[in-house]
Amino acid sequence: MQLLHFAILSPFLFALFIPILAKYAKRVHTGWFVLILPVLLFIYFLPMIRMTQSGETLRSVLEWIPSLGINFTVYIDGLGLLFALLITGIGSLVTLYSIFYLSKETEQLGPFYVYLLMFMGAMLGVVLVDNVMVLYMFWELTSLSSFLLIGYWYKREKSRYGAAKSLLITVSGGLCMLGGFILLYIITDSFSIREMIHQVQLIAGHDLFIPAMILILLGAFTKSAQFPFYIWLPDAMEAPTPVSAYLHSATMVKAGIYIIARFSPIFAFSAQWFWIVSLVGLITMVWSSFQAVKQTDLKSILAFSTVSQLGMIISMLGASAAALHYGHTEYYTVAAMAAIFHLINHATFKGSLFMAVGIIDHETGTRDIRKLGGLMAIMPITFTISLIGTFSMAGLPPFNGFLSKEMFFTSMLRVAHFDLFNVQTWGILFPVLAWVGSVFTFIYSMKLVFKTFKGNYQPEQLKKQAHEAPAGMLVAPVILAALVVSLFFFPNILSYSLIEPAMNSIYPTLLDGHEKFHVHISQWHGPTTELKMTAGIIVIGTLGYLAMNKWKGIYKLFPSKLALNRFYDKLLALMEKGSYRVTKQYMTGFLRDYLLYIFAGFIILMGGVMMIKGGFSFTTEGMADIGGYEMILTLVMISATAATVFARSRLTAIISLGVVGYTLALFFVIFRAPDLALTQLVIETISVALFLLCFYHLPKLRRKTKTRTFRLTNFIIALGVGIIVTLLGIASSSQRTKDSISSFFLKNSHDLGGGDNVVNVILVDFRGFDTMFEITVLAVAALGIYSMIKTKVKEEERSGE
Amino acid sequence: MFTLILQLALGIMAMSTFLYVIRVIKGPTVTDRVVALDAIGINLIAITALVSILLNTNAFLDIILLLGILAFIGTIAFSKFLEKGEIIENDRNR
């Protein structure tokens, strides 16, 4: 166990102490203790940039279950480090923010920070491990801790609904991903992602390639809230705002992006990967940016906006597949570069926006955009932060979102010129969709900032007197907003330190030898198509924003019945009702129905197997002669049995049953089994007496009430069972392959057992164990009857009878 | 010759048992059935005796004695049941 393993597990270990701190150090806000850890981790990971920058990676194995090939292997390369820095960096800021957001008097801080640290550790595990099984473990831990965080205010019904929904969707996706990992293991015989990348040729040619790809993509799409699985994310906004800022904008939802980027070297060779990933990303982007304009809750706008931006990043990752076909030229790798760059940018501006919205909520008591307005003069710093964040989100200069949006357009425009994957006909769709999505992004960004801060101040609508947030709350969003601006002016501090190493991880096989990716981000490209597209967005977007009341009506054109949320709720209700109905259908509570299933199953399984395997056979070889009296006695038995079945009164049935038993004893006599005959006679007499004992308490036989179909079914089933058992008996006696072992008992009964009664010697000597347990059975039965009678009496006494 | 007679006797006893069974099934009252059952028991004694002669063994003599006792007990139980509706009386005043 090295420091690296310890670093990943440290949040979990630290979480163990949080409840103690929360309980005994009440005077200090627990968050201050928690803050130490992500800052330390950030400082620990930061110097590793130098290592990844020079193209080196770090691998360290801690054996966990080596016999199954499951090891806690930490692997740090550009991509993993980038995510680790995001997680710890934004984690520190979010913790700082939460110290001022959550009150130590009214909130339960212990659970909150335990869940948050659990999440942080799980997320670090996801991005830094090399073994897919361990990755899956951390993946599920993120789902679980996210569930706990969303349901933090568990007394609210909406929180519980949102938490359950997110858990259901992300865990189903996670299970699909596990399936994908196992398929990859079947193909490559290794759990290590490194190993899989080395065997990419083998994977590409395998039959399981497509299923594995689709299953892993399902996991990534559900986690990253892609179409049509994005529905959990808007409902997850019931979580406290620091959680939304951390999980649902900067880290957890990017786990899917991480998976797509990480598995690109394995899958991106195929046309299916390109089409699925880029189209799902684009559709998500357009659809949810369109939906975001409609929302009136600030956090809902941000939730849909997150979904949209994630779609944008994923579509760029899909487009980056081209470089694997054309080789390493800047023309084709720009998509990957843009994806990574926008990933960082989105984390910064979305984090700051969530925090700003949290401040507005905290200081005014509402997040409803219709009640807010005119806050510009009251909350100038929050306004500035929001302005920077939204303008960056809309892709305006001088903010970092502008740069990545330009690069996004560049990559989409280049997709249109691909001549592989049959892109030609549909190629033009990519830039058009991207542009439409961006227009909507612009509109909701403007709506977000101007509807909140401009317009009329409505104090009567607000629960609290609005005022600027305390300084501590503003620190974290100010840092992020500063990053947003400075990344525009100095984007290249990222390009050598983070983007190039991360591209190395996406294209590990592309470079040979000492070649390096050359990433240079410049603010000014000249009057390119991309710039014209941005200008078009600003013009059309401004017009669209100003004339929003005019075209708002088109949202009514989409019936709410077709909404995916409705579909999800209906599906859940349907599943619940359906399974209830199915269970109700066969679980009738009547023993006779269950017996019917058992006997029908017996007939079908036994008869079917015997039929298929040709097990039925019949020979008369080795059979004894039948005497006349045996035939008559058989007739006696048959008629007595028939009398039992058809008896109209219970007494007749009991007597007939007695006849059957006695005749059976007689058969034992004829077939020379005196001990059996003795026992059978006594037992038959006792059981007939017992039947008579119960007789008085039993109801009358009711035959009239049973319908004809019921009786017919019973008849068929009884006939079937009888025939099958008879055939089985005949078949087993006509196919004896081995001699019986009875000759041993006959020969050795006297010498070894010391007795001449072979039956008794077998019972108490050769196979005494059986007898012992039969005695036990009898004892248990006797005790059971005794206690049943006794408890019944007691109950009667208690009820006063 | 002796075997033939024994088998003949067995056949007759079996036939008689069958006829008793018809009485058990048809018997208009329960009493008829109980008497028929008792007679079947006695028939069984005879058959067992014949069989043990036929098989030349004395292993079945116990059965004959047992059958005698059981047929008696069984008939008594039935009779008591028919008369009082229960076999073992439950003394509530104890």
PDB file of N, CA and C in Angstrom, chain B residues 8-74:
ATOM      1  N   LEU B   8     -57.024 -73.177  -4.639  1.00  0.00           N
ATOM      2  CA  LEU B   8     -58.470 -73.080  -4.857  1.00  0.00           C
ATOM      3  C   LEU B   8     -59.106 -72.352  -3.675  1.00  0.00           C
ATOM      4  N   ALA B   9     -58.694 -72.792  -2.475  1.00  0.00           N
ATOM      5  CA  ALA B   9     -59.234 -72.151  -1.276  1.00  0.00           C
ATOM      6  C   ALA B   9     -58.895 -70.668  -1.248  1.00  0.00           C
ATOM      7  N   LEU B  10     -57.651 -70.353  -1.615  1.00  0.00           N
ATOM      8  CA  LEU B  10     -57.233 -68.936  -1.667  1.00  0.00           C
ATOM      9  C   LEU B  10     -58.094 -68.139  -2.621  1.00  0.00           C
ATOM     10  N   GLY B  11     -58.295 -68.754  -3.792  1.00  0.00           N
ATOM     11  CA  GLY B  11     -59.133 -68.089  -4.803  1.00  0.00           C
ATOM     12  C   GLY B  11     -60.509 -67.801  -4.244  1.00  0.00           C
ATOM     13  N   ILE B  12     -61.072 -68.796  -3.568  1.00  0.00           N
ATOM     14  CA  ILE B  12     -62.419 -68.620  -3.005  1.00  0.00           C
ATOM     15  C   ILE B  12     -62.408 -67.500  -1.967  1.00  0.00           C
ATOM     16  N   MET B  13     -61.363 -67.490  -1.108  1.00  0.00           N
ATOM     17  CA  MET B  13     -61.286 -66.457  -0.077  1.00  0.00           C
ATOM     18  C   MET B  13     -61.153 -65.063  -0.702  1.00  0.00           C
ATOM     19  N   ALA B  14     -60.339 -64.975  -1.748  1.00  0.00           N
ATOM     20  CA  ALA B  14     -60.157 -63.695  -2.425  1.00  0.00           C
ATOM     21  C   ALA B  14     -61.477 -63.230  -3.008  1.00  0.00           C
ATOM     22  N   MET B  15     -62.191 -64.174  -3.630  1.00  0.00           N
ATOM     23  CA  MET B  15     -63.493 -63.863  -4.222  1.00  0.00           C
ATOM     24  C   MET B  15     -64.443 -63.349  -3.147  1.00  0.00           C
ATOM     25  N   SER B  16     -64.405 -64.043  -2.019  1.00  0.00           N
ATOM     26  CA  SER B  16     -65.299 -63.646  -0.917  1.00  0.00           C
ATOM     27  C   SER B  16     -64.937 -62.241  -0.421  1.00  0.00           C
ATOM     28  N   THR B  17     -63.631 -61.962  -0.330  1.00  0.00           N
ATOM     29  CA  THR B  17     -63.207 -60.618   0.069  1.00  0.00           C
ATOM     30  C   THR B  17     -63.743 -59.571  -0.905  1.00  0.00           C
ATOM     31  N   PHE B  18     -63.664 -59.901  -2.190  1.00  0.00           N
ATOM     32  CA  PHE B  18     -64.148 -58.976  -3.209  1.00  0.00           C
ATOM     33  C   PHE B  18     -65.632 -58.698  -3.021  1.00  0.00           C
ATOM     34  N   LEU B  19     -66.369 -59.768  -2.716  1.00  0.00           N
ATOM     35  CA  LEU B  19     -67.811 -59.594  -2.503  1.00  0.00           C
ATOM     36  C   LEU B  19     -68.068 -58.707  -1.283  1.00  0.00           C
ATOM     37  N   TYR B  20     -67.232 -58.906  -0.236  1.00  0.00           N
ATOM     38  CA  TYR B  20     -67.373 -58.034   0.944  1.00  0.00           C
ATOM     39  C   TYR B  20     -67.099 -56.570   0.578  1.00  0.00           C
ATOM     40  N   VAL B  21     -66.115 -56.386  -0.298  1.00  0.00           N
ATOM     41  CA  VAL B  21     -65.803 -55.018  -0.713  1.00  0.00           C
ATOM     42  C   VAL B  21     -66.992 -54.383  -1.406  1.00  0.00           C
ATOM     43  N   ILE B  22     -67.673 -55.192  -2.213  1.00  0.00           N
ATOM     44  CA  ILE B  22     -68.881 -54.666  -2.860  1.00  0.00           C
ATOM     45  C   ILE B  22     -69.873 -54.214  -1.797  1.00  0.00           C
ATOM     46  N   ARG B  23     -69.974 -55.016  -0.744  1.00  0.00           N
ATOM     47  CA  ARG B  23     -70.872 -54.627   0.358  1.00  0.00           C
ATOM     48  C   ARG B  23     -70.382 -53.313   1.002  1.00  0.00           C
ATOM     49  N   VAL B  24     -69.034 -53.210   1.178  1.00  0.00           N
ATOM     50  CA  VAL B  24     -68.477 -51.971   1.757  1.00  0.00           C
ATOM     51  C   VAL B  24     -68.865 -50.770   0.893  1.00  0.00           C
ATOM     52  N   ILE B  25     -68.781 -50.956  -0.404  1.00  0.00           N
ATOM     53  CA  ILE B  25     -69.057 -49.830  -1.293  1.00  0.00           C
ATOM     54  C   ILE B  25     -70.550 -49.535  -1.323  1.00  0.00           C
ATOM     55  N   LYS B  26     -71.341 -50.588  -1.511  1.00  0.00           N
ATOM     56  CA  LYS B  26     -72.771 -50.377  -1.711  1.00  0.00           C
ATOM     57  C   LYS B  26     -73.514 -50.111  -0.423  1.00  0.00           C
ATOM     58  N   GLY B  27     -73.115 -50.897   0.575  1.00  0.00           N
ATOM     59  CA  GLY B  27     -73.805 -50.965   1.875  1.00  0.00           C
ATOM     60  C   GLY B  27     -74.697 -49.787   2.189  1.00  0.00           C
ATOM     61  N   PRO B  28     -75.971 -49.978   2.251  1.00  0.00           N
ATOM     62  CA  PRO B  28     -76.845 -48.805   2.386  1.00  0.00           C
ATOM     63  C   PRO B  28     -76.559 -48.027   3.665  1.00  0.00           C
ATOM     64  N   THR B  29     -76.206 -48.708   4.738  1.00  0.00           N
ATOM     65  CA  THR B  29     -75.903 -47.968   5.968  1.00  0.00           C
ATOM     66  C   THR B  29     -74.435 -48.178   6.326  1.00  0.00           C
ATOM     67  N   VAL B  30     -73.976 -47.318   7.223  1.00  0.00           N
ATOM     68  CA  VAL B  30     -72.594 -47.435   7.653  1.00  0.00           C
ATOM     69  C   VAL B  30     -72.370 -48.741   8.399  1.00  0.00           C
ATOM     70  N   THR B  31     -73.375 -49.192   9.140  1.00  0.00           N
ATOM     71  CA  THR B  31     -73.251 -50.442   9.904  1.00  0.00           C
ATOM     72  C   THR B  31     -72.926 -51.611   8.994  1.00  0.00           C
ATOM     73  N   ASP B  32     -73.603 -51.655   7.854  1.00  0.00           N
ATOM     74  CA  ASP B  32     -73.305 -52.713   6.880  1.00  0.00           C
ATOM     75  C   ASP B  32     -71.830 -52.683   6.513  1.00  0.00           C
ATOM     76  N   ARG B  33     -71.337 -51.497   6.272  1.00  0.00           N
ATOM     77  CA  ARG B  33     -69.945 -51.362   5.841  1.00  0.00           C
ATOM     78  C   ARG B  33     -69.005 -51.825   6.940  1.00  0.00           C
ATOM     79  N   VAL B  34     -69.314 -51.457   8.185  1.00  0.00           N
ATOM     80  CA  VAL B  34     -68.432 -51.835   9.291  1.00  0.00           C
ATOM     81  C   VAL B  34     -68.402 -53.356   9.456  1.00  0.00           C
ATOM     82  N   VAL B  35     -69.562 -53.970   9.355  1.00  0.00           N
ATOM     83  CA  VAL B  35     -69.617 -55.434   9.482  1.00  0.00           C
ATOM     84  C   VAL B  35     -68.833 -56.077   8.341  1.00  0.00           C
ATOM     85  N   ALA B  36     -68.993 -55.540   7.151  1.00  0.00           N
ATOM     86  CA  ALA B  36     -68.250 -56.069   6.001  1.00  0.00           C
ATOM     87  C   ALA B  36     -66.750 -55.929   6.238  1.00  0.00           C
ATOM     88  N   LEU B  37     -66.335 -54.794   6.815  1.00  0.00           N
ATOM     89  CA  LEU B  37     -64.923 -54.575   7.083  1.00  0.00           C
ATOM     90  C   LEU B  37     -64.415 -55.598   8.091  1.00  0.00           C
ATOM     91  N   ASP B  38     -65.211 -55.833   9.118  1.00  0.00           N
ATOM     92  CA  ASP B  38     -64.849 -56.843  10.124  1.00  0.00           C
ATOM     93  C   ASP B  38     -64.673 -58.202   9.459  1.00  0.00           C
ATOM     94  N   ALA B  39     -65.609 -58.531   8.578  1.00  0.00           N
ATOM     95  CA  ALA B  39     -65.537 -59.823   7.878  1.00  0.00           C
ATOM     96  C   ALA B  39     -64.309 -59.884   6.981  1.00  0.00           C
ATOM     97  N   ILE B  40     -63.985 -58.737   6.354  1.00  0.00           N
ATOM     98  CA  ILE B  40     -62.762 -58.710   5.523  1.00  0.00           C
ATOM     99  C   ILE B  40     -61.565 -59.042   6.384  1.00  0.00           C
ATOM    100  N   GLY B  41     -61.556 -58.475   7.617  1.00  0.00           N
ATOM    101  CA  GLY B  41     -60.455 -58.770   8.535  1.00  0.00           C
ATOM    102  C   GLY B  41     -60.340 -60.263   8.798  1.00  0.00           C
ATOM    103  N   ILE B  42     -61.469 -60.899   9.049  1.00  0.00           N
ATOM    104  CA  ILE B  42     -61.445 -62.350   9.312  1.00  0.00           C
ATOM    105  C   ILE B  42     -60.971 -63.098   8.076  1.00  0.00           C
ATOM    106  N   ASN B  43     -61.439 -62.646   6.918  1.00  0.00           N
ATOM    107  CA  ASN B  43     -60.996 -63.248   5.661  1.00  0.00           C
ATOM    108  C   ASN B  43     -59.490 -63.147   5.522  1.00  0.00           C
ATOM    109  N   LEU B  44     -58.985 -61.993   5.931  1.00  0.00           N
ATOM    110  CA  LEU B  44     -57.541 -61.798   5.824  1.00  0.00           C
ATOM    111  C   LEU B  44     -56.810 -62.823   6.679  1.00  0.00           C
ATOM    112  N   ILE B  45     -57.364 -63.114   7.852  1.00  0.00           N
ATOM    113  CA  ILE B  45     -56.751 -64.131   8.713  1.00  0.00           C
ATOM    114  C   ILE B  45     -56.668 -65.456   7.959  1.00  0.00           C
ATOM    115  N   ALA B  46     -57.771 -65.813   7.336  1.00  0.00           N
ATOM    116  CA  ALA B  46     -57.804 -67.087   6.601  1.00  0.00           C
ATOM    117  C   ALA B  46     -56.791 -67.077   5.469  1.00  0.00           C
ATOM    118  N   ILE B  47     -56.776 -65.979   4.728  1.00  0.00           N
ATOM    119  CA  ILE B  47     -55.859 -65.923   3.579  1.00  0.00           C
ATOM    120  C   ILE B  47     -54.416 -66.024   4.058  1.00  0.00           C
ATOM    121  N   THR B  48     -54.125 -65.261   5.160  1.00  0.00           N
ATOM    122  CA  THR B  48     -52.759 -65.308   5.673  1.00  0.00           C
ATOM    123  C   THR B  48     -52.381 -66.747   6.071  1.00  0.00           C
ATOM    124  N   ALA B  49     -53.302 -67.429   6.714  1.00  0.00           N
ATOM    125  CA  ALA B  49     -53.015 -68.803   7.122  1.00  0.00           C
ATOM    126  C   ALA B  49     -52.763 -69.678   5.907  1.00  0.00           C
ATOM    127  N   LEU B  50     -53.620 -69.550   4.893  1.00  0.00           N
ATOM    128  CA  LEU B  50     -53.461 -70.366   3.679  1.00  0.00           C
ATOM    129  C   LEU B  50     -52.116 -70.064   3.014  1.00  0.00           C
ATOM    130  N   VAL B  51     -51.821 -68.781   2.944  1.00  0.00           N
ATOM    131  CA  VAL B  51     -50.562 -68.417   2.268  1.00  0.00           C
ATOM    132  C   VAL B  51     -49.380 -68.985   3.021  1.00  0.00           C
ATOM    133  N   SER B  52     -49.443 -68.918   4.353  1.00  0.00           N
ATOM    134  CA  SER B  52     -48.273 -69.413   5.091  1.00  0.00           C
ATOM    135  C   SER B  52     -48.145 -70.935   4.957  1.00  0.00           C
ATOM    136  N   ILE B  53     -49.242 -71.636   4.764  1.00  0.00           N
ATOM    137  CA  ILE B  53     -49.117 -73.067   4.478  1.00  0.00           C
ATOM    138  C   ILE B  53     -48.518 -73.260   3.092  1.00  0.00           C
ATOM    139  N   LEU B  54     -49.028 -72.467   2.186  1.00  0.00           N
ATOM    140  CA  LEU B  54     -48.568 -72.574   0.789  1.00  0.00           C
ATOM    141  C   LEU B  54     -47.075 -72.263   0.691  1.00  0.00           C
ATOM    142  N   LEU B  55     -46.627 -71.238   1.431  1.00  0.00           N
ATOM    143  CA  LEU B  55     -45.221 -70.845   1.365  1.00  0.00           C
ATOM    144  C   LEU B  55     -44.363 -71.660   2.306  1.00  0.00           C
ATOM    145  N   ASN B  56     -45.027 -72.539   3.046  1.00  0.00           N
ATOM    146  CA  ASN B  56     -44.324 -73.439   3.961  1.00  0.00           C
ATOM    147  C   ASN B  56     -43.464 -72.654   4.959  1.00  0.00           C
ATOM    148  N   THR B  57     -44.087 -71.710   5.652  1.00  0.00           N
ATOM    149  CA  THR B  57     -43.342 -70.905   6.620  1.00  0.00           C
ATOM    150  C   THR B  57     -44.218 -70.611   7.823  1.00  0.00           C
ATOM    151  N   ASN B  58     -43.590 -70.358   8.983  1.00  0.00           N
ATOM    152  CA  ASN B  58     -44.392 -69.952  10.121  1.00  0.00           C
ATOM    153  C   ASN B  58     -44.153 -68.475  10.494  1.00  0.00           C
ATOM    154  N   ALA B  59     -43.611 -67.728   9.520  1.00  0.00           N
ATOM    155  CA  ALA B  59     -43.301 -66.320   9.786  1.00  0.00           C
ATOM    156  C   ALA B  59     -44.558 -65.470   9.894  1.00  0.00           C
ATOM    157  N   PHE B  60     -45.684 -65.981   9.367  1.00  0.00           N
ATOM    158  CA  PHE B  60     -46.880 -65.135   9.310  1.00  0.00           C
ATOM    159  C   PHE B  60     -47.854 -65.386  10.448  1.00  0.00           C
ATOM    160  N   LEU B  61     -47.447 -66.277  11.378  1.00  0.00           N
ATOM    161  CA  LEU B  61     -48.389 -66.628  12.448  1.00  0.00           C
ATOM    162  C   LEU B  61     -48.665 -65.425  13.343  1.00  0.00           C
ATOM    163  N   ASP B  62     -47.656 -64.566  13.525  1.00  0.00           N
ATOM    164  CA  ASP B  62     -47.850 -63.345  14.314  1.00  0.00           C
ATOM    165  C   ASP B  62     -48.951 -62.484  13.717  1.00  0.00           C
ATOM    166  N   ILE B  63     -48.934 -62.447  12.379  1.00  0.00           N
ATOM    167  CA  ILE B  63     -49.883 -61.599  11.682  1.00  0.00           C
ATOM    168  C   ILE B  63     -51.303 -62.052  11.937  1.00  0.00           C
ATOM    169  N   ILE B  64     -51.458 -63.351  11.978  1.00  0.00           N
ATOM    170  CA  ILE B  64     -52.797 -63.899  12.205  1.00  0.00           C
ATOM    171  C   ILE B  64     -53.329 -63.426  13.552  1.00  0.00           C
ATOM    172  N   LEU B  65     -52.464 -63.531  14.589  1.00  0.00           N
ATOM    173  CA  LEU B  65     -52.873 -63.099  15.914  1.00  0.00           C
ATOM    174  C   LEU B  65     -53.177 -61.594  15.918  1.00  0.00           C
ATOM    175  N   LEU B  66     -52.289 -60.848  15.304  1.00  0.00           N
ATOM    176  CA  LEU B  66     -52.439 -59.387  15.280  1.00  0.00           C
ATOM    177  C   LEU B  66     -53.732 -58.992  14.595  1.00  0.00           C
ATOM    178  N   LEU B  67     -53.981 -59.652  13.451  1.00  0.00           N
ATOM    179  CA  LEU B  67     -55.194 -59.348  12.702  1.00  0.00           C
ATOM    180  C   LEU B  67     -56.429 -59.575  13.550  1.00  0.00           C
ATOM    181  N   GLY B  68     -56.389 -60.696  14.306  1.00  0.00           N
ATOM    182  CA  GLY B  68     -57.530 -61.000  15.164  1.00  0.00           C
ATOM    183  C   GLY B  68     -57.789 -59.865  16.130  1.00  0.00           C
ATOM    184  N   ILE B  69     -56.697 -59.394  16.783  1.00  0.00           N
ATOM    185  CA  ILE B  69     -56.852 -58.306  17.759  1.00  0.00           C
ATOM    186  C   ILE B  69     -57.343 -57.039  17.072  1.00  0.00           C
ATOM    187  N   LEU B  70     -56.699 -56.700  15.955  1.00  0.00           N
ATOM    188  CA  LEU B  70     -56.977 -55.424  15.306  1.00  0.00           C
ATOM    189  C   LEU B  70     -58.385 -55.368  14.742  1.00  0.00           C
ATOM    190  N   ALA B  71     -58.800 -56.478  14.139  1.00  0.00           N
ATOM    191  CA  ALA B  71     -60.152 -56.489  13.583  1.00  0.00           C
ATOM    192  C   ALA B  71     -61.152 -56.229  14.694  1.00  0.00           C
ATOM    193  N   PHE B  72     -60.862 -56.830  15.860  1.00  0.00           N
ATOM    194  CA  PHE B  72     -61.740 -56.638  17.015  1.00  0.00           C
ATOM    195  C   PHE B  72     -61.724 -55.173  17.462  1.00  0.00           C
ATOM    196  N   ILE B  73     -60.498 -54.628  17.635  1.00  0.00           N
ATOM    197  CA  ILE B  73     -60.381 -53.237  18.107  1.00  0.00           C
ATOM    198  C   ILE B  73     -61.035 -52.285  17.114  1.00  0.00           C
ATOM    199  N   GLY B  74     -60.736 -52.550  15.832  1.00  0.00           N
ATOM    200  CA  GLY B  74     -61.276 -51.667  14.790  1.00  0.00           C
ATOM    201  C   GLY B  74     -62.792 -51.659  14.827  1.00  0.00           C
TER     202      GLY B  74
END
